Coordinates of C-alpha atoms and ligand atoms in Angstrom, one line a residue:
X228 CA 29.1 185.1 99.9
X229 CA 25.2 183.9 99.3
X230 CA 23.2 186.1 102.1
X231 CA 21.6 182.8 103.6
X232 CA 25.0 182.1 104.9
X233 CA 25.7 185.6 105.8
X234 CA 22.9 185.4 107.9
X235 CA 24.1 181.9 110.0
X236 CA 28.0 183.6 110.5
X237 CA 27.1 186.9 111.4
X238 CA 25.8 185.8 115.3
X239 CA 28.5 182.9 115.1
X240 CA 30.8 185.9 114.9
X241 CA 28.8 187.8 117.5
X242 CA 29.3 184.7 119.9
X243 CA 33.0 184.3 119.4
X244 CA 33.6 187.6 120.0
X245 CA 31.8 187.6 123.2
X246 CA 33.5 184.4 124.9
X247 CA 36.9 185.7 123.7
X248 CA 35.9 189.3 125.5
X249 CA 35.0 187.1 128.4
X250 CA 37.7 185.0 128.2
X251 CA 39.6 188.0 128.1
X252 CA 37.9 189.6 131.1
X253 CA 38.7 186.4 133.6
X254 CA 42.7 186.7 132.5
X255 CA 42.8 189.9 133.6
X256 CA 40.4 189.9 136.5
X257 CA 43.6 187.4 137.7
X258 CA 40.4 184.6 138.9
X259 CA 42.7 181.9 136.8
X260 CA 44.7 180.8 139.4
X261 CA 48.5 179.6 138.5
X262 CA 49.5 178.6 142.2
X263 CA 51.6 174.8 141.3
X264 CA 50.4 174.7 145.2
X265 CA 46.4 175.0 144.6
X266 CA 46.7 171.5 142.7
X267 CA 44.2 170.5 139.8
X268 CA 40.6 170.0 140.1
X269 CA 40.4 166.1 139.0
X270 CA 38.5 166.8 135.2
X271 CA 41.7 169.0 134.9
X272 CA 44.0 166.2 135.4
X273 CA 42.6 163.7 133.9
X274 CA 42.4 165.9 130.5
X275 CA 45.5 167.0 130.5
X276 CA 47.3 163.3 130.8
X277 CA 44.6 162.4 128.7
X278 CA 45.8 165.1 125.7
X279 CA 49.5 164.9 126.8
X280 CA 48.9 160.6 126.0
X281 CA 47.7 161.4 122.6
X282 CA 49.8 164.0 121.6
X283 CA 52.7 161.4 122.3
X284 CA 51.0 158.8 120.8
X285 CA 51.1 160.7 117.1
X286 CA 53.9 162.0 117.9
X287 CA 55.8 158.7 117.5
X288 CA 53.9 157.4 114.4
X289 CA 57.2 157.8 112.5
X290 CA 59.7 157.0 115.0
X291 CA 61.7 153.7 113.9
X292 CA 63.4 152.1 117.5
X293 CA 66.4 151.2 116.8
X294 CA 67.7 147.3 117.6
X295 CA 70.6 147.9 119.9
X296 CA 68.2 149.1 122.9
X297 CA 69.6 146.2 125.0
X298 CA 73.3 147.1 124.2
X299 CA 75.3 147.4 128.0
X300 CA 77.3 150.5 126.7
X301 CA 73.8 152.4 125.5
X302 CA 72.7 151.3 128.7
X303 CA 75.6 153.0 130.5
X304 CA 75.9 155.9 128.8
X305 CA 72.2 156.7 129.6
X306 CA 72.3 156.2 133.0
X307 CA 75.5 158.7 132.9
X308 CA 73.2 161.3 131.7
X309 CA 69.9 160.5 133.9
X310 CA 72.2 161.7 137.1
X311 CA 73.2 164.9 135.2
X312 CA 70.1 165.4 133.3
X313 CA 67.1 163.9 135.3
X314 CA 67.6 162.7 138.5
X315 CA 66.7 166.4 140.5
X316 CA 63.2 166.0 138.9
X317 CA 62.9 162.0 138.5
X318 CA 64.8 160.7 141.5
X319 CA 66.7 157.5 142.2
X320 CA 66.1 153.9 144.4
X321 CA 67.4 156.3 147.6
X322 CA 65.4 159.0 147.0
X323 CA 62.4 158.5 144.7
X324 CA 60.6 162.1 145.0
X325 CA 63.3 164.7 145.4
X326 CA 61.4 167.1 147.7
X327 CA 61.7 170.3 145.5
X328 CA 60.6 168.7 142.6
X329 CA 57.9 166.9 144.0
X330 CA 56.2 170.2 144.3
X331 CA 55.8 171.0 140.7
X332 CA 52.6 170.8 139.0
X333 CA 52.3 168.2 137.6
X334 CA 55.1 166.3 140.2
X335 CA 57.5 164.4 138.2
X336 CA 56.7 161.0 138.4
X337 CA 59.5 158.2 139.6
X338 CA 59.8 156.5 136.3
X339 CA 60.3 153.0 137.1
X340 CA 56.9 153.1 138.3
X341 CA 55.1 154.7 135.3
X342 CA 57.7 153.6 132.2
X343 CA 56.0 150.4 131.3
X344 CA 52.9 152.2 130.3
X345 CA 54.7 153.8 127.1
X346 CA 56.4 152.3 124.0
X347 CA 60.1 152.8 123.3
X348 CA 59.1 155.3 120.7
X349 CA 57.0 157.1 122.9
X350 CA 59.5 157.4 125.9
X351 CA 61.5 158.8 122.6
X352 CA 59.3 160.8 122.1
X353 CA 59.2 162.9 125.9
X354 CA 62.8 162.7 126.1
X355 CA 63.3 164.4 122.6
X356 CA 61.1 167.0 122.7
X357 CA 60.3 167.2 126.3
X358 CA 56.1 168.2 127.6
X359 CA 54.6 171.8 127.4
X360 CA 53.9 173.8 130.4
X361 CA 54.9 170.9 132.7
X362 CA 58.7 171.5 133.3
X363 CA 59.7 168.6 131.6
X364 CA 62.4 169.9 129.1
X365 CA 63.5 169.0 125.6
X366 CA 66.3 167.2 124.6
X367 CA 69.4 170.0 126.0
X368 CA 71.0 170.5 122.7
X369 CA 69.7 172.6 120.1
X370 CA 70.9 170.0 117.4
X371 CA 67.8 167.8 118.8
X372 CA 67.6 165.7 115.4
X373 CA 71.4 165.4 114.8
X374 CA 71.5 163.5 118.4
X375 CA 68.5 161.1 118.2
X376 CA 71.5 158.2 118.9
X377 CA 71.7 160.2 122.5
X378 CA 68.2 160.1 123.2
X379 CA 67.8 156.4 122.9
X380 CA 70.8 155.7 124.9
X381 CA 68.5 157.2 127.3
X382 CA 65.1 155.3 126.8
X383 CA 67.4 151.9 126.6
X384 CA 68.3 153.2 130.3
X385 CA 65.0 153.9 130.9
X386 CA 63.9 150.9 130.3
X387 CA 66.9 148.7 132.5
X388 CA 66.0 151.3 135.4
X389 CA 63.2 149.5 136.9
X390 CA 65.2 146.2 137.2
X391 CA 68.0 148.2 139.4
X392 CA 68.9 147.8 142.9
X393 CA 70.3 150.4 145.2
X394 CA 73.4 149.1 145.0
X395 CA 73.4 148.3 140.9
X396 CA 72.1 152.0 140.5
X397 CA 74.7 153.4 142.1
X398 CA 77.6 151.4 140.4
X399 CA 75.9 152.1 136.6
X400 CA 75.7 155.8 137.2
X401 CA 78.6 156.6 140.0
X402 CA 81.6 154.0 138.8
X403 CA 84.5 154.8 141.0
X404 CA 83.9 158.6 141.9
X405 CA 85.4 158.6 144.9
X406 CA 88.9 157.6 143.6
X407 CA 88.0 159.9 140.8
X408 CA 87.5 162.7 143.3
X409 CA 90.9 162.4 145.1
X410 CA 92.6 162.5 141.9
X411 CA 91.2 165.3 140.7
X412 CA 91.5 167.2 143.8
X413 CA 95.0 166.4 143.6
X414 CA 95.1 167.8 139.8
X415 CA 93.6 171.4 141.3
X416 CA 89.6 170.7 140.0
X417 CA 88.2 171.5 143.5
X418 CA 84.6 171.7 142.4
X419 CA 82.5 168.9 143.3
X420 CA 80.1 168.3 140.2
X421 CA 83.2 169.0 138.3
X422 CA 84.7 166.1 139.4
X423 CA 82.1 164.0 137.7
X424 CA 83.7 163.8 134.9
X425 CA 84.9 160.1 136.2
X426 CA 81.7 159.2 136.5
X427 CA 81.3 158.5 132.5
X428 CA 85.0 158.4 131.6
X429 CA 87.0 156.8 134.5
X430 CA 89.3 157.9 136.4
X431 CA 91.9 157.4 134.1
X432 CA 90.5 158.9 131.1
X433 CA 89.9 155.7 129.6
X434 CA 85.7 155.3 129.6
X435 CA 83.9 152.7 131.9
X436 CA 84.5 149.4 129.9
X437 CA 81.9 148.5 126.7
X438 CA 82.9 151.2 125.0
X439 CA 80.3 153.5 126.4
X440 CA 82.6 156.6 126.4
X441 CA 85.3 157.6 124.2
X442 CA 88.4 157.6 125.8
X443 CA 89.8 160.7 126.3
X444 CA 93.7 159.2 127.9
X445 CA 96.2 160.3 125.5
X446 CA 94.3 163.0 123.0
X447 CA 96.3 166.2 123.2
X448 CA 95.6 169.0 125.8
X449 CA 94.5 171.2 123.0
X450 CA 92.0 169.2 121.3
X451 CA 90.9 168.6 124.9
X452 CA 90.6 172.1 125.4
X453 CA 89.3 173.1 122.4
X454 CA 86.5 170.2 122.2
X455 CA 85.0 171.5 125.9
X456 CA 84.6 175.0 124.4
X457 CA 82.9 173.4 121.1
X458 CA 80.4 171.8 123.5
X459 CA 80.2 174.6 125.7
X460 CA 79.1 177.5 122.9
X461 CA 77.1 174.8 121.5
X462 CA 78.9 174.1 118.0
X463 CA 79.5 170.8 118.9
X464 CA 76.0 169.0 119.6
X465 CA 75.7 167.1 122.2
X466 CA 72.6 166.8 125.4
X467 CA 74.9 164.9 126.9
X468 CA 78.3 167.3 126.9
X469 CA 77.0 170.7 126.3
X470 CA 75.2 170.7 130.0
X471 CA 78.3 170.1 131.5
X472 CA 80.7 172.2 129.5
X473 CA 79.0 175.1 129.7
X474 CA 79.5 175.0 133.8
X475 CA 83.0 175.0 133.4
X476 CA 85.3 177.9 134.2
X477 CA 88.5 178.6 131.7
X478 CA 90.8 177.4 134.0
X479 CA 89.2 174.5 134.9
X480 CA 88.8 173.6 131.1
X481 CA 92.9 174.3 131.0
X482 CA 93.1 171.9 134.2
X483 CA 90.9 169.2 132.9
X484 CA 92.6 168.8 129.9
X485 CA 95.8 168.6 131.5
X486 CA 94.7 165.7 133.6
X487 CA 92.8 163.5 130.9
X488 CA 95.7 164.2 128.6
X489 CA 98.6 163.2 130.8
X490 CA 96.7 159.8 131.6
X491 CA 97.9 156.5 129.8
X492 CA 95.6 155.2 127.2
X493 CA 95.0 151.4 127.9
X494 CA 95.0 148.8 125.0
X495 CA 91.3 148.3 123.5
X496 CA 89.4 145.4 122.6
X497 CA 87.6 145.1 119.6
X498 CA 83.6 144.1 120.4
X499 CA 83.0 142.4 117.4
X500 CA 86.1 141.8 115.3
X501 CA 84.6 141.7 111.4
X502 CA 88.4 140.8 110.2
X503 CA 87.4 142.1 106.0
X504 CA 85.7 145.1 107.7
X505 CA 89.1 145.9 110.0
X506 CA 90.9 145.0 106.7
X507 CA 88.9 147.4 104.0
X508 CA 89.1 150.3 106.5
X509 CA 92.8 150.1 107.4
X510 CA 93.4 150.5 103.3
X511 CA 91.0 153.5 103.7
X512 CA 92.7 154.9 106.7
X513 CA 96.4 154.3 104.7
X514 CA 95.1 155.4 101.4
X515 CA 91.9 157.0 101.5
X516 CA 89.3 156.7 98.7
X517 CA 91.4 157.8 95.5
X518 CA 88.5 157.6 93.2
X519 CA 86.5 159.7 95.7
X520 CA 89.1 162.3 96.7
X521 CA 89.2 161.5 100.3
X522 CA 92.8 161.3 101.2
X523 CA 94.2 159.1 103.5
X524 CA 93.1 159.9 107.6
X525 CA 96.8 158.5 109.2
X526 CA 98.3 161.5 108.2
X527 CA 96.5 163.3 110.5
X528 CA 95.2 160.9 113.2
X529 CA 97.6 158.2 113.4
X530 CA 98.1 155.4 114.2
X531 CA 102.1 155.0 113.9
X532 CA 103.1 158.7 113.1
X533 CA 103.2 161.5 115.5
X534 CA 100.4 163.3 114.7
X535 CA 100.8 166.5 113.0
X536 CA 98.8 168.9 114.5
X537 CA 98.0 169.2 118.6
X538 CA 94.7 169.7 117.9
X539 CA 93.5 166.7 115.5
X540 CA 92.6 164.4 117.6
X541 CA 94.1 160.6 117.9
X542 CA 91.2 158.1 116.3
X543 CA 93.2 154.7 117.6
X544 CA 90.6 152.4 120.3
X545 CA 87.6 154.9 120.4
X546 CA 85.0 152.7 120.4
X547 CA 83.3 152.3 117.0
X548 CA 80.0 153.7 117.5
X549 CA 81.5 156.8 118.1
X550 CA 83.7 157.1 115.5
X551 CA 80.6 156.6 113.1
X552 CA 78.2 159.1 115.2
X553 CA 80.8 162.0 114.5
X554 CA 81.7 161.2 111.1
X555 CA 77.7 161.6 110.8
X556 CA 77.5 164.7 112.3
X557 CA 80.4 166.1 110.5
X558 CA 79.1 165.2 107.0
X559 CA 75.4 166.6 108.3
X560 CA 77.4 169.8 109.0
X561 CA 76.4 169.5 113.1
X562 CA 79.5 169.1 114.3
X563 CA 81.5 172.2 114.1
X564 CA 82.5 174.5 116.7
X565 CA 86.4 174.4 116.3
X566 CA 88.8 176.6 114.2
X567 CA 89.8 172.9 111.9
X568 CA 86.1 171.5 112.2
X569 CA 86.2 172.1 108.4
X570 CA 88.9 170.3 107.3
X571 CA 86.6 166.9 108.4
X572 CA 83.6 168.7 106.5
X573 CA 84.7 167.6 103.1
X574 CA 86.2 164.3 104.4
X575 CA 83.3 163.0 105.9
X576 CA 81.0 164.3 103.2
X577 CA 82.6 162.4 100.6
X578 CA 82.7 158.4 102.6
X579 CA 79.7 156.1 102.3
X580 CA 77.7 154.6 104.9
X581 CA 79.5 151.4 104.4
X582 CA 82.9 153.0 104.0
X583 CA 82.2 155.0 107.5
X584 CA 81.3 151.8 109.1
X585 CA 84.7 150.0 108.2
X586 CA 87.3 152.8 108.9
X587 CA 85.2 152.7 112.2
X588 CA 86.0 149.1 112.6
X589 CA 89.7 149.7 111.6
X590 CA 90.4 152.4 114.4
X591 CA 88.2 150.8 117.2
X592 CA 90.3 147.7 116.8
X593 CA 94.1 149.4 116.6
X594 CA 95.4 149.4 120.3
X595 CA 95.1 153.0 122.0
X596 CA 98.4 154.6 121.5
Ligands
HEC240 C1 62.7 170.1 135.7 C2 62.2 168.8 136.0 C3 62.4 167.7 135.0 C4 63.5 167.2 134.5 C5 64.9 167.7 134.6 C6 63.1 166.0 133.7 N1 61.8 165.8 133.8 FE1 60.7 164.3 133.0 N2 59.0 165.1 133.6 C7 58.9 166.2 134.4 C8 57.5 166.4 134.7 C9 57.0 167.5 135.6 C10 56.8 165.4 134.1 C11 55.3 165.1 134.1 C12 54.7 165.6 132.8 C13 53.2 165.3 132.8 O1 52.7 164.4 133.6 O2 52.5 165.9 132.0 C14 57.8 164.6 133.4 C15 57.4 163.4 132.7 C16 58.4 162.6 132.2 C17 58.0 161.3 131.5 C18 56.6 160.8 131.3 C19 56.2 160.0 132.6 C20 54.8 159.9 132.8 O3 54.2 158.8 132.8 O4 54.1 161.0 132.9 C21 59.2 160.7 131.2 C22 59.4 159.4 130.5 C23 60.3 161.6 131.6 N3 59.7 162.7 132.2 C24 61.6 161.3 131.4 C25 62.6 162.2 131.8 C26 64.0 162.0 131.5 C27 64.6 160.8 130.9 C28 64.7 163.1 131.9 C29 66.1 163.4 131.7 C30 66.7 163.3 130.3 C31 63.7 164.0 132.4 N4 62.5 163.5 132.3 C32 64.0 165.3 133.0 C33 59.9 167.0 134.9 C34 61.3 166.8 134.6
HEC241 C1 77.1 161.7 131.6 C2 78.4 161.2 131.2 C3 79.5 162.2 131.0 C4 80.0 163.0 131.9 C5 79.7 163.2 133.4 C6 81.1 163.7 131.2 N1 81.2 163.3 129.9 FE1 82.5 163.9 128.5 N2 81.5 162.8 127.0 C7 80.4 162.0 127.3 C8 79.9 161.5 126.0 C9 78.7 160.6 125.8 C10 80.7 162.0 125.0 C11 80.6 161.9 123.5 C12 79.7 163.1 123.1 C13 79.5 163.2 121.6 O1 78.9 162.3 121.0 O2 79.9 164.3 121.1 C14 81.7 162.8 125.7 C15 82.7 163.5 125.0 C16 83.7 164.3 125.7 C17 84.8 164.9 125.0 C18 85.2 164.9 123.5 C19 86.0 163.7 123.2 C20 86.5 163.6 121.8 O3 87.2 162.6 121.4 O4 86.2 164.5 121.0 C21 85.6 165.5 126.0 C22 86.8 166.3 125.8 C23 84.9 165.3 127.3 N3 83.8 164.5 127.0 C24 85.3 165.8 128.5 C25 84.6 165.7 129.7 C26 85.0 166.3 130.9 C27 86.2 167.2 131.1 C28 84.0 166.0 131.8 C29 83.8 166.6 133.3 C30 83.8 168.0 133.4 C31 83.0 165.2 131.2 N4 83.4 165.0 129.9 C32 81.9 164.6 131.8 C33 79.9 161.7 128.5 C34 80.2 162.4 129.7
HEC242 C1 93.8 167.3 107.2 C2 93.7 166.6 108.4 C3 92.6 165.5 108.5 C4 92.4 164.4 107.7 C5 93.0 164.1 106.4 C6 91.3 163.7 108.3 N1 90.9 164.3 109.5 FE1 89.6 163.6 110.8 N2 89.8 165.3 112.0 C7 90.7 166.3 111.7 C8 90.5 167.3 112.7 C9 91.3 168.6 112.8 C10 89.5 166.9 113.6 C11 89.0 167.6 114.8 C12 87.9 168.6 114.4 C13 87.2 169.3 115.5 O1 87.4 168.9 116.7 O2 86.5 170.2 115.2 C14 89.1 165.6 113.2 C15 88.2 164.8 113.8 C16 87.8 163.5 113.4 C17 86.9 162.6 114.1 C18 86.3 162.9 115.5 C19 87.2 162.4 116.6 C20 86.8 162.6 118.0 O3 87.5 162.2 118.9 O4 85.7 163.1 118.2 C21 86.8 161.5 113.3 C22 86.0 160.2 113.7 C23 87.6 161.6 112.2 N3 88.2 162.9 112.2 C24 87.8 160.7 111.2 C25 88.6 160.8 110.0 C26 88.7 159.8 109.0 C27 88.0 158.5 109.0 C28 89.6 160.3 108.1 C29 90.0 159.6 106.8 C30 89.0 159.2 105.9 C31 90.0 161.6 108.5 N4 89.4 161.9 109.7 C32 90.8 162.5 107.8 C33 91.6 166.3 110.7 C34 91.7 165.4 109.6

């Protein structure tokens, strides 16, 4: 190093070292106060929105929104998970500033007064990866990049949410959970934020209309079963699932599944019939792709044979979305979780996009059976 710029670093250094020693001296002293209750001075507040702002704002340089944020079932299926997910912090129309939460430092805001201030990529963007050192958390899987489709069910909730009533609130996020409650009391699930499973499914297993939910009416006990200890050790991704898995008890796993699996699956209806779609995934779902060595699915999902196994699961009226999100996540490898998750490992490796997207079609539109 030439001594002319040995001479300028050496009291640089000497200066650095001395604010760090200083620095150091006030943490320990204790001074630094961390009381949420003490509040921020109002430089401090305004910097840290300020920073928190642009550190969202790059953040979502490279985020792509999806077009389906107006879809009523992505819609629905966020509000399901603002109640289990959001609400204690965020509140509701009846109670905007949950007390507890409202003192945290920063207080969570009430969203439908601050959402119209960010993008759709940058609502994304905090419900992904969540805000440092404010208690807003991450996304609640560790998958977090495998379930970006759940996160924007959330920001196309998000973005309804200020548009909502009372009354509309309630009916998006509740349905019918009182009915749901006496049947499940009657079923031996006694706990109360057990019981909202009806809220997202229905009561009778079957989802809450627009295919928000796959239906859960007529799948086997033990693929029941098993799927709710997937979610709950966190094999199977999903924010959405793995929250309210993990609460549950073995025997109220063993009882659950009992209940959806004993309920009567009702017909579907196809959203949007695409007849050549329905028609090239049915010959995939009879034959599978010969040239590619997938082999034909209806010998282990049906429709029109008993199924072989208890635990594969039955594929006929889950909505289509669905059907293409876990084919995805088994060919990423994200989905496991189960003792047979492999045998869908190859399968799904080996489909296309396009062929996903028609045996998709094909199932959504065979009546539930
Ligand atoms: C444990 C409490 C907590 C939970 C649970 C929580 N948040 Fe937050 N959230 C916060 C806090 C605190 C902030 C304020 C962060 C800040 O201002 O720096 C925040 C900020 C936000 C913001 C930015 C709003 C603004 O203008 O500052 C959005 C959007 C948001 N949260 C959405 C959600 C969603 C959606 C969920 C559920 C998936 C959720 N939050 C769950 C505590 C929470
Ligand atoms: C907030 C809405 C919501 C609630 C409440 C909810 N679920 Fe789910 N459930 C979902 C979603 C969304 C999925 C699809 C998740 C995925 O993509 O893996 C799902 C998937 C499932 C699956 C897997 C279905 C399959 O075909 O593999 C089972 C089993 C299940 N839920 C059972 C339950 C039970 C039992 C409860 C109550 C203890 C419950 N769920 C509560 C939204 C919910
Ligand atoms: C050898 C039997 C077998 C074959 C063949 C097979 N699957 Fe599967 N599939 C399974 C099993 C087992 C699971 C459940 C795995 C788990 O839960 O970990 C499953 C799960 C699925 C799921 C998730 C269902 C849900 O409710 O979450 C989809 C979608 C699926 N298979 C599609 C297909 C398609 C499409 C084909 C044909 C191209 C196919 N499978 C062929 C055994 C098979």
């Amino acid at each position: 190093m030439p001594p002319s710029v040995k001479r300028f670093l050496t009291p640089v250094a000497i200066v650095a070292a001395g604010l760090a020693m200083i620095g150091a001296l006030v943490a320990v002293s204790g001074v630094v106060s961390v009381r949420a209750s003490s509040g921020h001075w109002a430089i401090t507040r305004w910097f840290l929105s300020f920073s928190m702002a642009r550190s969202v704002s790059t953040d979502s340089l490279d985020v792509t929104v999806p077009e389906t944020l107006d879809d009523p079932a992505m819609i629905l299926r966020g509000a399901g998970h603002y109640q289990t997910g959001c609400y204690a912090c965020h509140g509701n129309p009846t109670t905007p500033h949950p007390r507890v939460a409202a003192a945290m430092l920063p207080p969570p805001p009430y969203l439908p007064d601050v959402t119209a201030q960010w993008e759709p990529e940058e609502l994304f963007t905090i419900v992904k990866h969540g805000v440092k050192m404010a208690g807003m958390p991450a996304w609640p899987t560790e998958a977090r990049d495998a379930r970006e489709d759940e996160v924007w069910a959330v920001v196309a909730f998000l973005r309804a949410f200020p548009g909502l009533s009372e009354s509309e609130y309630r009916e998006l996020v509740w349905g019918d959970l009182e009915e749901g409650r006496a049947a499940l009391s009657a079923a031996g699930i006694e706990r109360a934020h057990v019981q909202t499973c009806v809220r997202c499914h229905g009561v009778d297993g079957n989802g809450r209309g627009a295919g928000a939910f796959p239906l859960l009416a007529g799948q086997s006990r033990e693929y029941l079963a098993a799927s709710l200890r997937a979610y709950a050790s966190g094999g199977r991704p999903s924010g959405m699932m793995e929250p309210i898995a993990a609460e549950l008890t073995a025997a109220e796993v063993d009882a659950l599944a009992e209940y959806f699996a004993a309920q009567t699956p009702r017909p579907s209806e196809p959203r949007s019939p695409d007849g050549q779609a329905i028609a090239r995934g049915a010959l995939i779902a009879r034959e599978g792709v010969p040239a590619r060595h997938v082999p034909s699915c209806i010998d282990c999902h049906g429709p029109g044979k008993a199924v072989e196994n208890e635990e594969y699961p039955r594929l006929a009226g889950q909505p289509a979305w669905y059907l293409v999100t876990q084919l995805e996540l088994f060919a990423s490898g994200a989905r496991a979780g189960t003792e047979r998750a492999n045998l869908m490992h190859e399968v799904a490796d080996t489909l296309t996009e396009d062929q996903m997207a028609d045996v998709a079609a094909y199932y959504a539109a065979v009546p539930a059976e």
